[in-house]
Short mmCIF file of C-alpha atoms in Angstrom, two decimals:
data_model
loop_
_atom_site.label_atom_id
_atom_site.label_comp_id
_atom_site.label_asym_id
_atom_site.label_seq_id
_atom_site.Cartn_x
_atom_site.Cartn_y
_atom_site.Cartn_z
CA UNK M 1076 15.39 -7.28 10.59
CA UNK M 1077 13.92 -9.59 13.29
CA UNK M 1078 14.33 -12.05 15.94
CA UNK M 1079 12.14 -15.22 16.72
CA UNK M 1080 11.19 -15.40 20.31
CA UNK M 1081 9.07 -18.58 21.83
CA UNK M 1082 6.74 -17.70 24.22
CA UNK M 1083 5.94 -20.94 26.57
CA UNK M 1084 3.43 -18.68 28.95
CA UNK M 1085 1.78 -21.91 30.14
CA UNK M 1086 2.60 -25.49 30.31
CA UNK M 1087 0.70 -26.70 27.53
CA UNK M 1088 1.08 -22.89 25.34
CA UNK M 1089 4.33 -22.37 22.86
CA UNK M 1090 3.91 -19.50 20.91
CA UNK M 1091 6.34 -17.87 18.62
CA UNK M 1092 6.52 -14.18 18.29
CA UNK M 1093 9.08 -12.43 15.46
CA UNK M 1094 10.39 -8.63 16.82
CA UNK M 1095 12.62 -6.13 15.77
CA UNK M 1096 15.51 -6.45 17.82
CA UNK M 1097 15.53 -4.15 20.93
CA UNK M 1098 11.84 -3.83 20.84
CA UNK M 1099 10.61 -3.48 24.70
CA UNK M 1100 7.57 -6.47 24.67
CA UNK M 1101 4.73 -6.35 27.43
CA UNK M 1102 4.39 -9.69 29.22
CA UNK M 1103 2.13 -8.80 31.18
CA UNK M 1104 0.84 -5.25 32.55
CA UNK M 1105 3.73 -5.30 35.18
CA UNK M 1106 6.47 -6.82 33.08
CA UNK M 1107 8.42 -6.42 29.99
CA UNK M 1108 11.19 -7.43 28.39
CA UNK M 1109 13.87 -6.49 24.96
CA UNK M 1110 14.71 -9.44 23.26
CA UNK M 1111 18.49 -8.62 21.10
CA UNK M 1112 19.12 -12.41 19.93
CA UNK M 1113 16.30 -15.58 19.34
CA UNK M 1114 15.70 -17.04 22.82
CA UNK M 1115 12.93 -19.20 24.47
CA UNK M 1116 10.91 -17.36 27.10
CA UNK M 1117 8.74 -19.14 30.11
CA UNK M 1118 6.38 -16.60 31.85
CA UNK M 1119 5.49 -17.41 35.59
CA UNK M 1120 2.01 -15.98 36.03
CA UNK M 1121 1.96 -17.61 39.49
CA UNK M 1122 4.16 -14.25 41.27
CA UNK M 1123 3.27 -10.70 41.17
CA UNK M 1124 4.88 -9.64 38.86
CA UNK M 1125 5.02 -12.03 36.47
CA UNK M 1126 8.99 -13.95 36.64
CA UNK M 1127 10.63 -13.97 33.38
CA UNK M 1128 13.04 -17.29 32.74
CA UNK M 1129 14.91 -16.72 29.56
CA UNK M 1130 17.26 -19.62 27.73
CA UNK M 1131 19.51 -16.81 26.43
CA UNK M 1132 21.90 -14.93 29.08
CA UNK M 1133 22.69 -12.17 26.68
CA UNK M 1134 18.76 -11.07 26.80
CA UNK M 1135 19.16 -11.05 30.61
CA UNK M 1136 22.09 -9.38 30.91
CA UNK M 1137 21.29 -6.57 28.12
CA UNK M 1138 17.86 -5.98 29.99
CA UNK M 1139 18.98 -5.17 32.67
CA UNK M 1140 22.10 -2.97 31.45
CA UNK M 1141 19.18 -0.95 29.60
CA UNK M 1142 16.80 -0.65 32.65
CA UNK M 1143 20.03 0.48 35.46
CA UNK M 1144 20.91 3.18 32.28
CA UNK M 1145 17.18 3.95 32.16
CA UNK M 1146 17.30 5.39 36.06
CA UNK M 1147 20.22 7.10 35.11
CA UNK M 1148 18.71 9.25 32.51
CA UNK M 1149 15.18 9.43 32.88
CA UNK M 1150 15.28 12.30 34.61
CA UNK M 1151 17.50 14.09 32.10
CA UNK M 1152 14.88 12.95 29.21
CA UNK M 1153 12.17 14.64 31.46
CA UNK M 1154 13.81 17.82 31.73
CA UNK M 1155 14.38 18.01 27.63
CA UNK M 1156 10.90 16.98 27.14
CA UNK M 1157 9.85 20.28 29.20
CA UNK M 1158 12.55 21.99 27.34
CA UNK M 1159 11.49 21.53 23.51
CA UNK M 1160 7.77 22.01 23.50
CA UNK M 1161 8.54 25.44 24.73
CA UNK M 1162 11.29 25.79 22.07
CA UNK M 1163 9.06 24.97 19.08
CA UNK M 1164 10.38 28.74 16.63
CA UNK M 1165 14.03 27.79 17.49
CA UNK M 1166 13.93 24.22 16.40
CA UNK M 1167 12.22 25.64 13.35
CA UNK M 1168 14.76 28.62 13.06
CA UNK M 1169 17.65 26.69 13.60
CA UNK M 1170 18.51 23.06 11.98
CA UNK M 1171 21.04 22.69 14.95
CA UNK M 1172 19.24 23.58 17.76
CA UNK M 1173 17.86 20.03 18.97
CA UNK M 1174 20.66 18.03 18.57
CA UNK M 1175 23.19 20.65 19.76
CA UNK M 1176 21.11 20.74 23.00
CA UNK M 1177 20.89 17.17 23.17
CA UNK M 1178 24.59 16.97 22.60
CA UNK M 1179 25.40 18.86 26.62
CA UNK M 1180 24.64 15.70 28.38
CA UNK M 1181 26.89 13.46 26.02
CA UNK M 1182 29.83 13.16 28.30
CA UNK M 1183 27.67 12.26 31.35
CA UNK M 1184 25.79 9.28 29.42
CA UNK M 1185 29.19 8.00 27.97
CA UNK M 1186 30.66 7.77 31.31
CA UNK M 1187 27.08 5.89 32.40
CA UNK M 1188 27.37 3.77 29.89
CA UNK M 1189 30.92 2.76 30.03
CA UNK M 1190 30.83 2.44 33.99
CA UNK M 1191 28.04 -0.45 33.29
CA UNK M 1192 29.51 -2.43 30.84
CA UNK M 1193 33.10 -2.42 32.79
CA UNK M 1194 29.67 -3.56 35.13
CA UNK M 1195 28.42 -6.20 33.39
CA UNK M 1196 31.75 -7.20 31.90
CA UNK M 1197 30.94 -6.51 27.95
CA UNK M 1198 33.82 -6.62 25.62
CA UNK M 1199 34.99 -3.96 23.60
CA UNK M 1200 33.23 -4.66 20.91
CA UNK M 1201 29.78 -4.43 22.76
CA UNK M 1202 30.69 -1.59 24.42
CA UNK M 1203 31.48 0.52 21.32
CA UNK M 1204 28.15 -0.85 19.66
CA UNK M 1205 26.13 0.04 22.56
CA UNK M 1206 27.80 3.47 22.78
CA UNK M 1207 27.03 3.95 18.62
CA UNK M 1208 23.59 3.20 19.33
CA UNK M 1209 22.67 5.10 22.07
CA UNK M 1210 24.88 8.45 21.85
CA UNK M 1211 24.04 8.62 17.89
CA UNK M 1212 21.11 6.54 16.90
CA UNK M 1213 19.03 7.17 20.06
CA UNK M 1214 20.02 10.44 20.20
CA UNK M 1215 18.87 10.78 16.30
CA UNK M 1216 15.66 8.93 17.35
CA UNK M 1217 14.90 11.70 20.29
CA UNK M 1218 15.93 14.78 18.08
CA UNK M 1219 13.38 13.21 15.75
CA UNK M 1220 10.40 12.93 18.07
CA UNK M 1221 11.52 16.49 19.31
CA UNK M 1222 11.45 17.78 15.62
CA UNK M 1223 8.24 16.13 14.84
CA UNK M 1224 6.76 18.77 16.96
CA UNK M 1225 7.01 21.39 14.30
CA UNK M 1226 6.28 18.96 11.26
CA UNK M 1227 2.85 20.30 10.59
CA UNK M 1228 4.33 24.19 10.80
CA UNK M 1229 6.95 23.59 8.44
CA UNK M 1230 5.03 21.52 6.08
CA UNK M 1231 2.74 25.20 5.96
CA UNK M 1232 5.89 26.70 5.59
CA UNK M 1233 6.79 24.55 2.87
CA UNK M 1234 10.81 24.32 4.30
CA UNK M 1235 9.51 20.39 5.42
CA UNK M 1236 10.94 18.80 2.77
CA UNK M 1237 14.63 20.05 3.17
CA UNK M 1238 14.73 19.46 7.03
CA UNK M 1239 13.89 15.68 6.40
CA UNK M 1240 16.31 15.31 4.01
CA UNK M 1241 19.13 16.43 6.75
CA UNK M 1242 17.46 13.36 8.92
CA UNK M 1243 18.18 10.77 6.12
CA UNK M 1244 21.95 12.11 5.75
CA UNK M 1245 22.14 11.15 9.25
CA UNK M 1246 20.09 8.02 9.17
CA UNK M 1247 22.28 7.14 6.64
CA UNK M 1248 25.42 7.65 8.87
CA UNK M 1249 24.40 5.35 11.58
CA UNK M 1250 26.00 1.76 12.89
CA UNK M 1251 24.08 -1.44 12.35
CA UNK M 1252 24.36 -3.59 15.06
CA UNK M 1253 21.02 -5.09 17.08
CA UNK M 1254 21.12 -2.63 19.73
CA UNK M 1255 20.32 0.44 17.17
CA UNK M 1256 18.13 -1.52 14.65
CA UNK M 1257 15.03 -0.69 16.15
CA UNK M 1258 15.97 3.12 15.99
CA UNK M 1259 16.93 2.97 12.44
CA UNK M 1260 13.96 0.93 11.83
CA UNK M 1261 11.51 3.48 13.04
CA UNK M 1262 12.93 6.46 11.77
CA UNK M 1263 13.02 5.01 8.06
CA UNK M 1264 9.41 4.42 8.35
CA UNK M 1265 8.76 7.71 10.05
CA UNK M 1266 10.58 9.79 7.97
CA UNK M 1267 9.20 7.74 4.58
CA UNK M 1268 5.73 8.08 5.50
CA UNK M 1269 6.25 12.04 5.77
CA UNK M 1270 7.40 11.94 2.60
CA UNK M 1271 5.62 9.63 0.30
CA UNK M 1272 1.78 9.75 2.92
CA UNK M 1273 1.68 6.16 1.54
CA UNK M 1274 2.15 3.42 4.08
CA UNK M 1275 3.82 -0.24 2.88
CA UNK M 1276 1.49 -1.71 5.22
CA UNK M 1277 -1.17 -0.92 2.79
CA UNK M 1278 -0.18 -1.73 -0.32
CA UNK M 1279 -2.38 -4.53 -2.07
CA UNK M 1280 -1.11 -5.36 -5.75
CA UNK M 1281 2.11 -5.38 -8.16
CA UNK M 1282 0.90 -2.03 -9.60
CA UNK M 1283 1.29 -0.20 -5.90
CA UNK M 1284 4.75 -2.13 -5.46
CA UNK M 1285 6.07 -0.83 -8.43
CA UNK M 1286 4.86 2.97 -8.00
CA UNK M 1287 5.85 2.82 -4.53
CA UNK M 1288 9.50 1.44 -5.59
CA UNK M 1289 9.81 4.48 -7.66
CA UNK M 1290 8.78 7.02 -5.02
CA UNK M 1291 12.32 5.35 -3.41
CA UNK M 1292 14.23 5.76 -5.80
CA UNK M 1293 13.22 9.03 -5.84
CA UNK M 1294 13.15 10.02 -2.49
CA UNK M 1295 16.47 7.97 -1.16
CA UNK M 1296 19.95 7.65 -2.42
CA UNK M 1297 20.74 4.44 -4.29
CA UNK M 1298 22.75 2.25 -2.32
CA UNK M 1299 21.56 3.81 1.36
CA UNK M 1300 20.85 2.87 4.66
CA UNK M 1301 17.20 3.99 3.94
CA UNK M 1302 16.90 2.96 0.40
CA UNK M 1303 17.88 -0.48 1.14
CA UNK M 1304 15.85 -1.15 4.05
CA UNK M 1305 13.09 -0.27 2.04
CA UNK M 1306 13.80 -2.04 -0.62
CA UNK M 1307 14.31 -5.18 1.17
CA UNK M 1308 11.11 -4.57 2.95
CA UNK M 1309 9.27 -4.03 -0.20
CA UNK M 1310 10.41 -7.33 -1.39
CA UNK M 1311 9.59 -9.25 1.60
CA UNK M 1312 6.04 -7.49 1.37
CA UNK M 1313 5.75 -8.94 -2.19
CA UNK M 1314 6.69 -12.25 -1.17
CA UNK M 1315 4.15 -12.07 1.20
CA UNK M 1316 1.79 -11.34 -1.28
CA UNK M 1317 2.88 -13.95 -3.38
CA UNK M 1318 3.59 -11.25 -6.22
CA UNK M 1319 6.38 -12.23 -8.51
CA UNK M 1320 8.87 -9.18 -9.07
CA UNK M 1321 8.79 -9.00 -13.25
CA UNK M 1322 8.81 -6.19 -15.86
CA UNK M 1323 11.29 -3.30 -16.39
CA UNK M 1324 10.55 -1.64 -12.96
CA UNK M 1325 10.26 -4.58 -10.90
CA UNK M 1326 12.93 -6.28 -11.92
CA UNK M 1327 15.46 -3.17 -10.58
CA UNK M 1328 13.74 -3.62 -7.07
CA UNK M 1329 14.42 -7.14 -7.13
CA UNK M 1330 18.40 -6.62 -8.07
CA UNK M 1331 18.38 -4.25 -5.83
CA UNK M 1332 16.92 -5.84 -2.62
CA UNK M 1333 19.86 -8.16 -3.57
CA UNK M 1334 22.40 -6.09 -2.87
CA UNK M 1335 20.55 -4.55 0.45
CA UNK M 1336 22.76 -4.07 3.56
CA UNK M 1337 19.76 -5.40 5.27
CA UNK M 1338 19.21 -8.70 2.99
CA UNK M 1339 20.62 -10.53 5.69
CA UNK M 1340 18.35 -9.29 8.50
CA UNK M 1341 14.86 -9.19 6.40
CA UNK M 1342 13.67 -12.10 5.73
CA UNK M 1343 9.60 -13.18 5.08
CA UNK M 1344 9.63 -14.91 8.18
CA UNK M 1345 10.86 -12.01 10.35
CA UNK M 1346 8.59 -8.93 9.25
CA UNK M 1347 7.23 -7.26 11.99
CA UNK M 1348 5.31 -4.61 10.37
CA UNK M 1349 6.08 -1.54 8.35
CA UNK M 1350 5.41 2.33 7.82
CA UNK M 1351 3.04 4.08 9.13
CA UNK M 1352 -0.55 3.29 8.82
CA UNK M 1353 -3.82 5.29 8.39
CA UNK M 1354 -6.58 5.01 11.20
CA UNK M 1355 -9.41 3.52 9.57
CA UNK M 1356 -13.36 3.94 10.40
CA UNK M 1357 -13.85 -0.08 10.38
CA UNK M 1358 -11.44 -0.46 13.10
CA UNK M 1359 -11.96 -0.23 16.60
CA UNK M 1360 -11.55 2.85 18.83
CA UNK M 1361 -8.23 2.45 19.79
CA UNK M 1362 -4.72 1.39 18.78
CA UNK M 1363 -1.87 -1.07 20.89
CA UNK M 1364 1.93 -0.07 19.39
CA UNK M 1365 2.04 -2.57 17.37
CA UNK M 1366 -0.95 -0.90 15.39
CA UNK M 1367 -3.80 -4.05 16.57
CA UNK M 1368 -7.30 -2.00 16.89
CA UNK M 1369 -8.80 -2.67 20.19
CA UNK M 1370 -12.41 -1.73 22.06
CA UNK M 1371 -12.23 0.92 24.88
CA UNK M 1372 -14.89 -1.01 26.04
CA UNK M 1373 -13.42 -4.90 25.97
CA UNK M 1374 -9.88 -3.35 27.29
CA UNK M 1375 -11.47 -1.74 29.98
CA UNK M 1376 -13.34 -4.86 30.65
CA UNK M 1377 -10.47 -6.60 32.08
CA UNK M 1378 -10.68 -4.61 35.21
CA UNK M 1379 -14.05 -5.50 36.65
CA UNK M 1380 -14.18 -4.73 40.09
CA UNK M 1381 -10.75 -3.49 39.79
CA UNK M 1382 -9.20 0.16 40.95
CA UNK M 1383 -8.23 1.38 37.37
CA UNK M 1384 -6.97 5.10 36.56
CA UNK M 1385 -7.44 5.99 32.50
CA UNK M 1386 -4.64 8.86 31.55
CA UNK M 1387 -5.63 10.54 28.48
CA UNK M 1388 -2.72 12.36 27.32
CA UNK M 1389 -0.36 13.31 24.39
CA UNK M 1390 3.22 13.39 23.60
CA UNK M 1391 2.62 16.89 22.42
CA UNK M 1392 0.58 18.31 25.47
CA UNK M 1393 3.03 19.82 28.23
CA UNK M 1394 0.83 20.14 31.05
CA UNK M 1395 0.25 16.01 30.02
CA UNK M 1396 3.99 15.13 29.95
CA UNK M 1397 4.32 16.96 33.16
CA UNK M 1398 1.51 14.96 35.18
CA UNK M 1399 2.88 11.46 33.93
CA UNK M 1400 4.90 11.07 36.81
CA UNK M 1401 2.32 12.10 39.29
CA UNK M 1402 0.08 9.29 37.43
CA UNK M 1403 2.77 6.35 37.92
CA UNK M 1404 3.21 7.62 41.50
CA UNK M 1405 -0.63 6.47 42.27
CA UNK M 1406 0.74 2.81 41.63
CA UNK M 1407 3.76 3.25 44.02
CA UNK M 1408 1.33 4.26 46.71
CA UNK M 1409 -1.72 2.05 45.88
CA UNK M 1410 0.29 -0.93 44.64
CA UNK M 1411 -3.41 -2.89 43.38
CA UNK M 1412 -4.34 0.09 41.00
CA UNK M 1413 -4.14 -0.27 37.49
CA UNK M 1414 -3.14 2.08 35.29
CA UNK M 1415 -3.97 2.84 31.31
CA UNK M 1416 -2.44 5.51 28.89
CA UNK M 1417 -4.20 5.99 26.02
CA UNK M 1418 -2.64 9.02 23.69
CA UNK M 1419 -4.57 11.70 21.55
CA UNK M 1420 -1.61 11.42 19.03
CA UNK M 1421 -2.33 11.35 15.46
CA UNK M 1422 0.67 9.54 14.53
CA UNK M 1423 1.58 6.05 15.30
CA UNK M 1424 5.27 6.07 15.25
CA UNK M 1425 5.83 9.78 16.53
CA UNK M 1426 4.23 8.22 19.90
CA UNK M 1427 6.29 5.06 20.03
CA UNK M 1428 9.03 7.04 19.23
CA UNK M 1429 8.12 9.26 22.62
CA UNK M 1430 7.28 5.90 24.28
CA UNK M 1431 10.56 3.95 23.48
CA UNK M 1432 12.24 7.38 24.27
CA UNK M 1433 11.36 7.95 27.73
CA UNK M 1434 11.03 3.96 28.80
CA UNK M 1435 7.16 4.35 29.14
CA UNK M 1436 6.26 0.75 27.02
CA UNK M 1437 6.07 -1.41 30.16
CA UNK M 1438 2.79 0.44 30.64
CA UNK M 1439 -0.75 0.00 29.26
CA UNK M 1440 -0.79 1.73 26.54
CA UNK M 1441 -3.17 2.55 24.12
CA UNK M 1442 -3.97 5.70 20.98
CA UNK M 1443 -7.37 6.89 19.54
CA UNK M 1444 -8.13 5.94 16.61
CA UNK M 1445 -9.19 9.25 14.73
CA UNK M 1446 -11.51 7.93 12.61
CA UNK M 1447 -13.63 6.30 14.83
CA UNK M 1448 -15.85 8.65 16.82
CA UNK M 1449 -16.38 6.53 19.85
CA UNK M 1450 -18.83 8.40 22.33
CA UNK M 1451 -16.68 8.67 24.95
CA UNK M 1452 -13.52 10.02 23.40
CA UNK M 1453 -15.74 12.51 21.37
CA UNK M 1454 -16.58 13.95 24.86
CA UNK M 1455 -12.66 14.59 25.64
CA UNK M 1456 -11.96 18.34 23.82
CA UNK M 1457 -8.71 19.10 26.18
CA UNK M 1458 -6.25 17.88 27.55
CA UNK M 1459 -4.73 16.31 29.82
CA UNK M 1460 -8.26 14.34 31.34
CA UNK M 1461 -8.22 11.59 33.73
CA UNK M 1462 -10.99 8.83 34.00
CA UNK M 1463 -11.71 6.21 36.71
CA UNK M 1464 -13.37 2.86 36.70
CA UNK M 1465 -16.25 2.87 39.00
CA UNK M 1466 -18.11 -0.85 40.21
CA UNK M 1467 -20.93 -0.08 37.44
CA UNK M 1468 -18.18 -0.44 34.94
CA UNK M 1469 -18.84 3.46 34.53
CA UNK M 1470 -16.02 5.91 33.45
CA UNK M 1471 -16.52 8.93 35.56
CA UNK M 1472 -14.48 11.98 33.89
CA UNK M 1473 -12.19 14.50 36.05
CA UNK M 1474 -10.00 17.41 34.50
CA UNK M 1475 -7.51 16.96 37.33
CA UNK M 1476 -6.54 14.40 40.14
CA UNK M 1477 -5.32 14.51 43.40
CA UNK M 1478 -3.61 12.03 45.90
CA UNK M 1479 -7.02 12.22 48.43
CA UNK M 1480 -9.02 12.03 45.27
CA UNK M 1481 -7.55 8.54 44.20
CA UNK M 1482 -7.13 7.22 48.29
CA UNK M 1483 -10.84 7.92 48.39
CA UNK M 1484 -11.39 5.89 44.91
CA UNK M 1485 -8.92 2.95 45.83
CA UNK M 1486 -10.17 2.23 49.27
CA UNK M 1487 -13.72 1.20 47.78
CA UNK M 1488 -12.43 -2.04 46.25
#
């Protein structure tokens, strides 16, 4: 599944970028953008912030549908957030109890939804798509990221298996349209990479395509939303790799990808990437979402002589989640200060999933890399932890901030 987007971000610059559809893309630190349909894209780096000109009205118009629905709700994801990680022995006691919870506020983000695409004029068609998408698939996606909580605990309790497989029934129940693909896509890999702890994105040779195939066939029901997206991505990863699909095994993968729902979204030149990866020890200390290692040190770099607050967080840590909002206040009231997240979570997709979830990707952000001990983030044991950019280029640590704390900081530069 993908879209092609051309990026003309200077007059004499056209690059093309390939996304899943729905996928919320940084332009800059203080703008971002989904992209639903191919489209041509001119960023103005002259204003503050950055003006977006886009070739394709139904970007435009979708954007900003999904950031007047995002006000709407955000502060109903906030209170859930608060709810769950206190709630972790029901969720494991009771397969219902997420997504009946979830289910309360259903009737007051229908009528949100439907009141802004009478709004923004969408037909019926649109409507009911966007309504699929968000009341089921997004609403699968956040029970997900809510359930992922307890994954270690009932992997000890050896009861993981069975809950994932209720996930995939689901998955499998869900509308395709380009407003939910990016849901689907992400669970699939999620949920396949708890399952098989083998990424796609890995895989080398024709002997690791063909064992991984059979882990599918396996793990997902013949003829599935899940099994054919990863089929189809499985052959678009071997034509990638130039690897010719022959041999008893191989051969089945190749019929099958045939026959994929997806065939006609997955296509060589629209792969993205796929599954969750490993951190490795020869990358870099940290991770973007789009799993690109970066250097603390060359990210933090950029802000030379620059007000910048570092946020060390994770979607898991409550007294974290809670002090987010505090943290983008700072930039309401000291509009020059730049701000960085970078997440202690051990899993990739779990925190996009909370990112995407709670409309926090038009922010810096960045994860630790686990297996690379950098000095500094060796030195952070708890929790949330809060760092700020001195003149030196120093980090100087603080367990907490405070409004006089950062007034004091900001009015140095």
């Amino acid at each position: 599944m993908g879209v092609t987007v051309n990026l003309i971000d200077t007059p004499n610059a056209n690059l093309k970028y390939r996304f899943i559809p729905g996928e919320l893309i940084s332009i800059s630190d203080d703008s971002s953008f989904r992209f639903f349909y191919p489209d041509s894209v001119f960023a103005d780096y002259t204003v503050v912030p950055p003006k977006i000109y886009t070739t394709n009205p139904e970007n435009s118009k979708y954007n900003q549908f999904y950031n007047d629905l995002s006000l709407e709700l955000y502060p109903i994801y906030q209170d859930q957030l608060t709810y769950f990680l206190g709630k972790k022995d029901s969720i494991i006691a009771n397969d219902n109890f997420i997504y009946n919870y979830l289910s309360k506020n259903d009737n007051f983000i229908m009528q949100k939804i439907n009141d802004l695409c009478t709004k923004y004029q969408f037909s019926e068609e649109i409507t009911s798509q966007l309504l699929s998408s968000i009341l089921e698939t997004g609403k699968l996606a956040l029970s997900y990221s809510y359930f992922s909580i307890c994954i270690p605990k009932l992997d000890s309790m050896g009861i993981l298996r069975s809950k994932l497989d209720q996930y995939i029934n689901k998955l499998n129940q869900q509308r395709i349209s380009v407003f939910s693909q990016l849901d689907i896509t992400i669970l699939i890999r999620s949920i396949a990479y708890q399952l098989t702890q083998k990424s796609m994105y890995r895989i080398m040779d024709k002997e690791e395509i063909s064992e991984y195939f059979s882990l599918i066939q396996k793990l997902f029901t013949k003829g599935s939303i899940s099994y054919d997206y990863l089929i189809s991505s499985l052959e678009v990863k071997a034509k990638k790799m130039k690897i010719k699909l022959k041999g008893t095994n191989l051969n089945a993968l190749r019929k099958d990808a045939k026959k994929s729902v997806f065939k006609k979204y997955v296509q060589p030149k629209y792969i993205t990437y796929a599954g969750e990866l490993n951190d490795l020890p020869h990358d870099k200390n940290l991770y973007d979402t789009h799993y690109h290692s970066a250097d603390l040190s060359a990210v933090v770099s950029q802000f030379k002589n620059k007000p910048l607050l570092i946020d060390f967080w994770a979607s898991w840590c409550l007294p974290c989640i809670k002090g987010i909002p505090g943290t983008i206040n700072y930039k309401i009231h000291y509009p020059n200060l730049n701000i960085l997240f970078i997440s202690l979570d051990k899993h990739q997709d779990t925190w996009k999933l909370y990112l995407y979830g709670h409309d926090l990707m038009n922010y810096m952000q960045y994860r630790r890399n686990y297996n690379n001990q950098d000095s500094l983030l060796k030195q952070i044991s708890e929790i949330p932890k809060y760092g700020l950019l001195d003149k030196n280029g120093q980090i100087e640590m603080f367990d907490e901030i405070s409004d006089s704390l950062i007034k004091k900081y900001y009015e140095r530069f």
